[in-house]
XYZ file of C-alpha atoms in Angstrom:
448
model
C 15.886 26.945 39.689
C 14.882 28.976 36.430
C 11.264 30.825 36.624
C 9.056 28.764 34.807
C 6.770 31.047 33.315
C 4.274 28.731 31.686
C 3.792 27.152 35.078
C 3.428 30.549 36.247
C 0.493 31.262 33.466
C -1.159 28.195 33.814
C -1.207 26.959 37.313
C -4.889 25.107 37.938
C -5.147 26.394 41.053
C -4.493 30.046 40.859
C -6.803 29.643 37.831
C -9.379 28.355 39.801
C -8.858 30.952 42.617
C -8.935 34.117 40.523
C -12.003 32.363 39.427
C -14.006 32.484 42.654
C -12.449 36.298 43.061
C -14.576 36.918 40.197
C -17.996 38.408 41.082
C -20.178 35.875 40.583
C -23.913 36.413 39.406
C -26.887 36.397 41.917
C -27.990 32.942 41.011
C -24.913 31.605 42.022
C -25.554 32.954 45.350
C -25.919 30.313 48.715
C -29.362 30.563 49.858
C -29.665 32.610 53.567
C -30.503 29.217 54.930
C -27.219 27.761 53.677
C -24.782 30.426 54.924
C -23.467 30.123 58.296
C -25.161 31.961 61.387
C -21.307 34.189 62.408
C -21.332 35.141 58.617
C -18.109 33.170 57.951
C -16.788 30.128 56.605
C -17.788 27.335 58.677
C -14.771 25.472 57.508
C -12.482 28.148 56.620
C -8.940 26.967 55.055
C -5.400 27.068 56.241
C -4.222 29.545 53.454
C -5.774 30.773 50.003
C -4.214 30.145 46.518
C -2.026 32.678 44.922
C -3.569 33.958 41.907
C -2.206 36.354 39.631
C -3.638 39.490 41.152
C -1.477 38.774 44.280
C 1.954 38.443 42.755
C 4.601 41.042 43.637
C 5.529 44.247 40.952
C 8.664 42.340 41.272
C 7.711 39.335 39.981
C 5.357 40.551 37.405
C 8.545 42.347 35.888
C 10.266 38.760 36.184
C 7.536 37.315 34.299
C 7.586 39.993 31.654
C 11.578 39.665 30.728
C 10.438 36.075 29.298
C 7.678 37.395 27.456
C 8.601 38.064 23.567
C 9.652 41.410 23.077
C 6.608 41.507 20.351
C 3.703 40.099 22.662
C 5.060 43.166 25.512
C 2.125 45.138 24.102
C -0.596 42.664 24.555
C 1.110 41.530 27.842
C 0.821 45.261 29.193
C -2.468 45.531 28.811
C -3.743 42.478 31.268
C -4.311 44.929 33.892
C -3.053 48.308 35.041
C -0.481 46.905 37.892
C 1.079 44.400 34.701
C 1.169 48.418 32.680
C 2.920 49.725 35.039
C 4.973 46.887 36.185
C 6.072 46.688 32.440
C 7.426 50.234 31.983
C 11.025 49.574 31.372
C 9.969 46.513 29.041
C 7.846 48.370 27.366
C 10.750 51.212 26.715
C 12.613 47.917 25.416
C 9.584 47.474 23.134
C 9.822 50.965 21.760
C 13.169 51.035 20.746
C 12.677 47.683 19.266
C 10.258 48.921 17.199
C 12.156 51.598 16.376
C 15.001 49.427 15.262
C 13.074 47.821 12.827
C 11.898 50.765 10.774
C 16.129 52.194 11.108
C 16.806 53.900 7.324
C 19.930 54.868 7.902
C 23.217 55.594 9.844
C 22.118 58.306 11.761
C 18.914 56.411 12.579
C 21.104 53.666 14.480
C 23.747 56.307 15.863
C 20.515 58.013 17.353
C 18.878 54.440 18.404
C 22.243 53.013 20.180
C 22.502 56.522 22.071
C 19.666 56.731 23.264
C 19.397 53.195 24.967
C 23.328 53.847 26.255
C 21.768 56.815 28.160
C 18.202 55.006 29.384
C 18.533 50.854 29.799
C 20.782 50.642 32.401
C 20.488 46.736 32.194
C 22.909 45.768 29.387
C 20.639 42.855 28.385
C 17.822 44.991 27.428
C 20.014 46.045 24.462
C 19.660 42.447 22.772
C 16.083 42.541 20.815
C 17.003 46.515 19.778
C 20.049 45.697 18.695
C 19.370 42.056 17.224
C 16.743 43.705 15.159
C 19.654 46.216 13.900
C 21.281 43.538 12.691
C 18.569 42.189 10.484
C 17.951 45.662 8.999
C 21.559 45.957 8.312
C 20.773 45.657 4.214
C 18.121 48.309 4.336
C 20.760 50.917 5.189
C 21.962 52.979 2.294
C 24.871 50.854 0.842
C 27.702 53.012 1.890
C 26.713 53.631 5.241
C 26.401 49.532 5.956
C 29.935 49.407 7.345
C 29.822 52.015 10.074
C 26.784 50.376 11.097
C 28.483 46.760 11.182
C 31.300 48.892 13.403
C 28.457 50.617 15.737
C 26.551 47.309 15.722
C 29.291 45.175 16.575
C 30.735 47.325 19.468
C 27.253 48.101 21.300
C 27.146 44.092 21.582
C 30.129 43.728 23.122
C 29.087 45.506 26.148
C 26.760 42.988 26.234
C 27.594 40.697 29.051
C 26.010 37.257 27.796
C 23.706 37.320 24.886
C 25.906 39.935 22.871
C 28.500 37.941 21.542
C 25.688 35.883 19.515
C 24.401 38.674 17.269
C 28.428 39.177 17.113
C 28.084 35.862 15.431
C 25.644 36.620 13.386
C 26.936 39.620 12.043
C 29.758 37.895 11.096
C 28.087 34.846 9.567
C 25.721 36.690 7.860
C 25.937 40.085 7.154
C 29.694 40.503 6.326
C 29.196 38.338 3.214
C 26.893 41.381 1.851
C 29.963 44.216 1.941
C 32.326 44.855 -1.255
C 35.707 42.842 -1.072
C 37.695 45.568 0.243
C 35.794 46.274 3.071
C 35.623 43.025 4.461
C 39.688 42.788 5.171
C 38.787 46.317 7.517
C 35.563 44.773 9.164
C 37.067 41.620 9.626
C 40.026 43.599 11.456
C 37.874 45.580 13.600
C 35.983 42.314 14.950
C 39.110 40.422 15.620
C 40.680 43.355 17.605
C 37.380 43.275 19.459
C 37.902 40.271 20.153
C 41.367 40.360 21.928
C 39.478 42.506 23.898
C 37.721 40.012 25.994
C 38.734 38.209 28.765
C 40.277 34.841 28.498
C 37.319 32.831 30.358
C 34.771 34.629 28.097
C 33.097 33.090 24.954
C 34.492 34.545 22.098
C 34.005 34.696 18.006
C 37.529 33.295 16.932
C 35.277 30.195 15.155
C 33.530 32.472 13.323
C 36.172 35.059 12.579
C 37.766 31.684 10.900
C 34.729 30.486 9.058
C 34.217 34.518 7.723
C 37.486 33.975 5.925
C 35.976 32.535 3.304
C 34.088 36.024 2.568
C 37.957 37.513 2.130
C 39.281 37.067 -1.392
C 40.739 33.894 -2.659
C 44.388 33.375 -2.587
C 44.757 37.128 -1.609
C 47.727 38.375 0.321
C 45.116 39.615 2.798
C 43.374 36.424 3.253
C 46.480 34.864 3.794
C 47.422 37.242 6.906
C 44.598 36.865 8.392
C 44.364 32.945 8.153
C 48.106 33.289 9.316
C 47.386 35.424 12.336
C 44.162 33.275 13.485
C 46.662 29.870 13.198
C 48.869 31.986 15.405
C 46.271 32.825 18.006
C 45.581 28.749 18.390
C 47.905 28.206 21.269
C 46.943 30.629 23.362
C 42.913 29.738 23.263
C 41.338 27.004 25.938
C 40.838 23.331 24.731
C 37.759 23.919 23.553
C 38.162 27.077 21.635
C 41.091 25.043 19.609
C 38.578 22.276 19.006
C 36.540 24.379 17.665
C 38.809 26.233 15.712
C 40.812 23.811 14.061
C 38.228 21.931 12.018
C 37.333 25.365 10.560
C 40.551 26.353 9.397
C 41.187 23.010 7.655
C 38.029 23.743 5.888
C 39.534 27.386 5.015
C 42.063 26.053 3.692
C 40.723 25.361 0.486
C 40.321 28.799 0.007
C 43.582 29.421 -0.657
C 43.601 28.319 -3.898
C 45.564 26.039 -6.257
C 48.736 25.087 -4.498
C 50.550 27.265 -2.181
C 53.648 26.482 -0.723
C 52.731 27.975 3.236
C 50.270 25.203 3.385
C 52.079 22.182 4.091
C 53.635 24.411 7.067
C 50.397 25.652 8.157
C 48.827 22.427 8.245
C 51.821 20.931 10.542
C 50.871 23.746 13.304
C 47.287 22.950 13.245
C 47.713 18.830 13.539
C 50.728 19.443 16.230
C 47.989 21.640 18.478
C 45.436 18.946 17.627
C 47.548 15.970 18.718
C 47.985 17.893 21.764
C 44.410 18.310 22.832
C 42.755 15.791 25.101
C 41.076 12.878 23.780
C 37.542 13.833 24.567
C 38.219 16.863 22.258
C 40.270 14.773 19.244
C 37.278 13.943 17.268
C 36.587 16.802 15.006
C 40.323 18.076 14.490
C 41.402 14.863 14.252
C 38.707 13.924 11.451
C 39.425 17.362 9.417
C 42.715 16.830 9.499
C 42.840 13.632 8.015
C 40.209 14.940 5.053
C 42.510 17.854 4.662
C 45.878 15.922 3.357
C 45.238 16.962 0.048
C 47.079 19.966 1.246
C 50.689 17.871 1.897
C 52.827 16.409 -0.881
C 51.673 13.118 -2.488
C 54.570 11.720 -0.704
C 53.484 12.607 2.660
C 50.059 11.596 2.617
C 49.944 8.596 3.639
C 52.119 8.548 6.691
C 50.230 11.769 8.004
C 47.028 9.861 7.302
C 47.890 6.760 8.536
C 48.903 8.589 12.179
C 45.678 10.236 12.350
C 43.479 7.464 11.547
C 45.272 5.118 14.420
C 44.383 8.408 16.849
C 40.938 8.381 15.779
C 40.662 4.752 16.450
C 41.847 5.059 19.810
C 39.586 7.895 20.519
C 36.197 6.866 23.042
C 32.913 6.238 21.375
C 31.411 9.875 21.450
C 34.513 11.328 19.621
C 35.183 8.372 17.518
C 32.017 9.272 15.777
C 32.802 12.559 15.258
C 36.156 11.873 14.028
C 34.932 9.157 11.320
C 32.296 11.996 9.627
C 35.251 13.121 7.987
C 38.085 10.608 8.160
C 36.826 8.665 4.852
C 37.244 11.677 2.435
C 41.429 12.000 3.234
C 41.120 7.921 2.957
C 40.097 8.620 -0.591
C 42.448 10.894 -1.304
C 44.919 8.142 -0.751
C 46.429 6.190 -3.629
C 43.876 3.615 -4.734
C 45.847 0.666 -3.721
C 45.405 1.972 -0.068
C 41.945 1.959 -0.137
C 40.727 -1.621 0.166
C 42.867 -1.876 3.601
C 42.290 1.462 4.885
C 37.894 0.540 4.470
C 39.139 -3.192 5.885
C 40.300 -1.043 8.884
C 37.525 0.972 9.527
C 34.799 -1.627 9.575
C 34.807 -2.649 13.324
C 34.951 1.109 14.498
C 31.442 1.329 12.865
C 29.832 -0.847 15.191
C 31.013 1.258 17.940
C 29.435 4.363 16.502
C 26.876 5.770 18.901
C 23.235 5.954 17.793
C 22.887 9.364 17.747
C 26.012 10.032 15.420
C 25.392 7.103 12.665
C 23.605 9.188 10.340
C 26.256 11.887 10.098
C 28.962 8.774 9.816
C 26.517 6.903 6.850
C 27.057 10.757 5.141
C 30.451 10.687 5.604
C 30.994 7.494 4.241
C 28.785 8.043 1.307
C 29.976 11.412 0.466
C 33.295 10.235 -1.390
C 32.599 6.775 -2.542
C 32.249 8.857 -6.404
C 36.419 7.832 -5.810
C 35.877 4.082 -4.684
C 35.922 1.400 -7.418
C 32.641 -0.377 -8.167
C 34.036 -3.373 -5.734
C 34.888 -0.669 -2.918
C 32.037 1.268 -3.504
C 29.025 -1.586 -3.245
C 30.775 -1.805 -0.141
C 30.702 1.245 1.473
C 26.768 1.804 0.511
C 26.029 -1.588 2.280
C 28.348 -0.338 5.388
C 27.031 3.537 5.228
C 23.082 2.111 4.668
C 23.781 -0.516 7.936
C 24.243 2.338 9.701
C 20.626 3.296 9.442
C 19.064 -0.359 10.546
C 16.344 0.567 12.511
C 16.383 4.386 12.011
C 13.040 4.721 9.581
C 12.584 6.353 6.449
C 12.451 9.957 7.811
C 16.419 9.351 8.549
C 17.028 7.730 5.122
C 15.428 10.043 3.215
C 17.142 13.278 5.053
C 20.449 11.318 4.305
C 20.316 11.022 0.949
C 18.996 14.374 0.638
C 22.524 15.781 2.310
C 23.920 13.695 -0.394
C 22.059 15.341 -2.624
C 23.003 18.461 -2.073
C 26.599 17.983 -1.302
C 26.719 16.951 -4.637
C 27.682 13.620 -3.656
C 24.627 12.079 -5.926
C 25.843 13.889 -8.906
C 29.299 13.171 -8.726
C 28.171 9.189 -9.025
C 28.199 8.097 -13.269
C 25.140 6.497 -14.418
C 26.510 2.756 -13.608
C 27.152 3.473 -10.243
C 24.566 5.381 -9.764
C 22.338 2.263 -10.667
C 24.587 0.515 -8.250
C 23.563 2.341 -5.942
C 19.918 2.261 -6.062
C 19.942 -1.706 -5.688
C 21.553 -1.525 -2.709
C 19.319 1.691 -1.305
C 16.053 -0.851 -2.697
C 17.881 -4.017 -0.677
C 18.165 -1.876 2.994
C 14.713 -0.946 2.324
C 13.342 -4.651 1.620
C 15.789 -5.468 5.133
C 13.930 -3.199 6.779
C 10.871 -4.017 5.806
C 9.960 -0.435 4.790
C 5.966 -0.164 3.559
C 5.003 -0.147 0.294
C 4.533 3.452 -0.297
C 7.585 4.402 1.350
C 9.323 2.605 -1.263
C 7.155 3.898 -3.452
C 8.062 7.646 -2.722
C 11.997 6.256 -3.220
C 11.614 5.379 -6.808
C 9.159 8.629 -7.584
C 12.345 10.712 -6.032
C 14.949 8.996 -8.277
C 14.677 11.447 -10.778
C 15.260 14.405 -8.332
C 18.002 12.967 -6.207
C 19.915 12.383 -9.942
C 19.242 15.680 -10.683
């Protein structure tokens, strides 16, 4: 069972204990006649409460690991058993604060060898070296990529918690670098990455979704998107459900047409088709928005094959699947596109509760493609989704439409269109009067 420190903090009775440990003033005192004539407790209990002042060092330390790393100072200074109990904490605490005031390369180099040398617990490296991270832009400009390096490696000595500031490095700090010395860092975190063990978590997700920070179309993005299709077979289920979604994303990032495409995309839907149902949903669903990639010839056979997968899939991956299944419907010929909907409809109704407002967006994402026929009819279908959901789930909706450019893409007849059918599911659901209200004073904003 995990420590539950709140429960720790807050128990009634220990509360109540430490209370009566208090010295108490004389008023409060039993009257001579009241005590009893030994001097003790004429009733005494079978055991007293724990209160704080009894716990172990041990456990004191236990409790401080879940404290924040910046409430350790406060936390220290309960008593002087918690001070000293907290002493390698509060060394944690130091060089966190010492991380977040790092200038330069040699203030990190300095930083990172001194806690190699004096936390012997590799998780106490996570706040100092998290807070690295987010000082990463305050380092002089040309020293920012030996710091990524030094960064990067001191988490992955990190047992558990170090491949997410990995993550995060590569999410969000190699974006800030020049262009040509992202193909480098992006080399030194994938060879890191071979580095750990098979039944380890590992970055290969976000090495893929970093591609987009290579430049377009380059020869080097293109051998690195090649190597990380490569490394698909060898990864667990999971990992290539994971990973394939992303690099159909990347894809577009090639730019214009290319002629490896069509092959790449083969590997990625053969390693898909392979994967267990209960892990079909989002490859499948990428795949299927991805066709653009293939011949016009070939589109709609390929589509057609993953759509009756889909289908088949069970209800928690069906929903997943259809978030992204209707945009490579659109991208079918138009003629297609009145069956392929026709084909779709009962698979809404087994969409889970939980996944019908990502399903609504994926329906209403594309329908800028539909005809004004189609089109009515995918706002009623995407909008039935959300019977019963409430304005909060409506109006976050919409807003992802918003700024997918979904709303935009929509010309002024059917955006019109639209709002009918937006006012009619409101009416149905018999939303108040000044929730409606706020609809038609955000009209103007949602257009925008």
């Amino acid at each position: 069972m995990d420590f539950d420190l709140h429960a720790a903090l807050n128990d009634y009775q220990a509360y109540m204990c430490a209370l009566e440990s208090c010295p108490q003033p004389a008023a409060s005192a039993l009257p001579p006649t009241l005590k009893p004539a030994s001097g003790g407790l004429a009733n005494p209990p079978a055991s007293q409460p724990t209160t704080y002042r009894d716990l172990p060092r041990e456990l004191i330390e236990r409790i401080g690991d879940y404290v924040p790393v910046q409430d350790v100072g406060n936390f220290s200074a309960v008593d002087r058993r918690t001070y000293h109990a907290m002493q390698s904490r509060r060394l944690v605490y130091r060089y966190w604060q010492r991380a977040n005031q790092a200038v330069s390369l040699a203030s990190v180099n300095q930083l990172l060898s001194e806690m190699g040398s004096t936390l012997a617990d590799p998780a106490q490296h996570v706040e100092p070296i998290e807070a690295l991270r987010q000082r990463l832009e305050a380092l002089p400009y040309r020293e920012q990529g030996e710091a990524f390096k030094r960064m990067y490696a001191a988490a992955q000595r990190i047992p558990k918690d170090g491949v997410q500031i990995q993550k995060a490095l590569l999410l969000h700090s190699l974006c800030d670098f020049h262009w040509s010395h992202r193909d480098e860092l992006f080399d030194f975190a994938y060879a890191m990455a071979q580095r750990r063990a098979p039944e380890e978590e590992n970055v290969w997700t976000e090495l893929a979704d970093s591609l987009r920070f290579l430049l377009f179309g380059s020869a080097e993005f293109v051998e690195r998107y090649q190597t990380l299709v490569a490394r698909l077979a060898s990864l667990r289920v999971s990992e290539q459900a994971e990973l394939i979604p992303v690099l159909c994303l990347r894809m577009i990032h090639f730019g214009g047409s290319n002629d490896r495409l069509p092959g790449l995309y083969a590997v990625l839907r053969e390693q898909a088709l392979q994967l267990p149902p209960s892990h079909q949903g989002a490859p499948v669903g990428m795949l299927a928005s991805a066709i653009w990639v293939l011949p016009h010839a070939e589109r709609l056979a390929q589509y057609t094959q993953l759509r009756d997968v889909a289908l088949s899939l069970p209800d928690e991956q069906l929903g997943v699947a259809l978030r992204s299944l209707p945009e490579g419907l659109t991208r079918l010929p138009s003629e297609h596109h009145a069956h392929e909907l026709q084909l779709l409809e009962p698979a809404l109704l087994r969409v889970l509760p939980a996944q019908r407002a990502q399903v609504a967006l994926g329906l209403l994402t594309y329908i800028h493609r539909l005809d004004d026929a189609l089109a009515k009819w995918v706002w009623q279908q995407g909008l039935s989704l959300l019977n019963g959901a409430g304005e909060a789930v409506l109006c976050d909706v919409l807003s992802r439409l918003r700024a997918q450019g979904a709303i935009r893409n929509l010309d002024d007849h059917q955006w019109d269109m639209a709002v009918v059918e937006i006012t009619r599911f409101m009416e149905a659901n018999q939303f108040s009067e000044p929730a409606r209200a706020r609809f038609q004073d955000s009209l103007l904003w949602l257009r925008s």
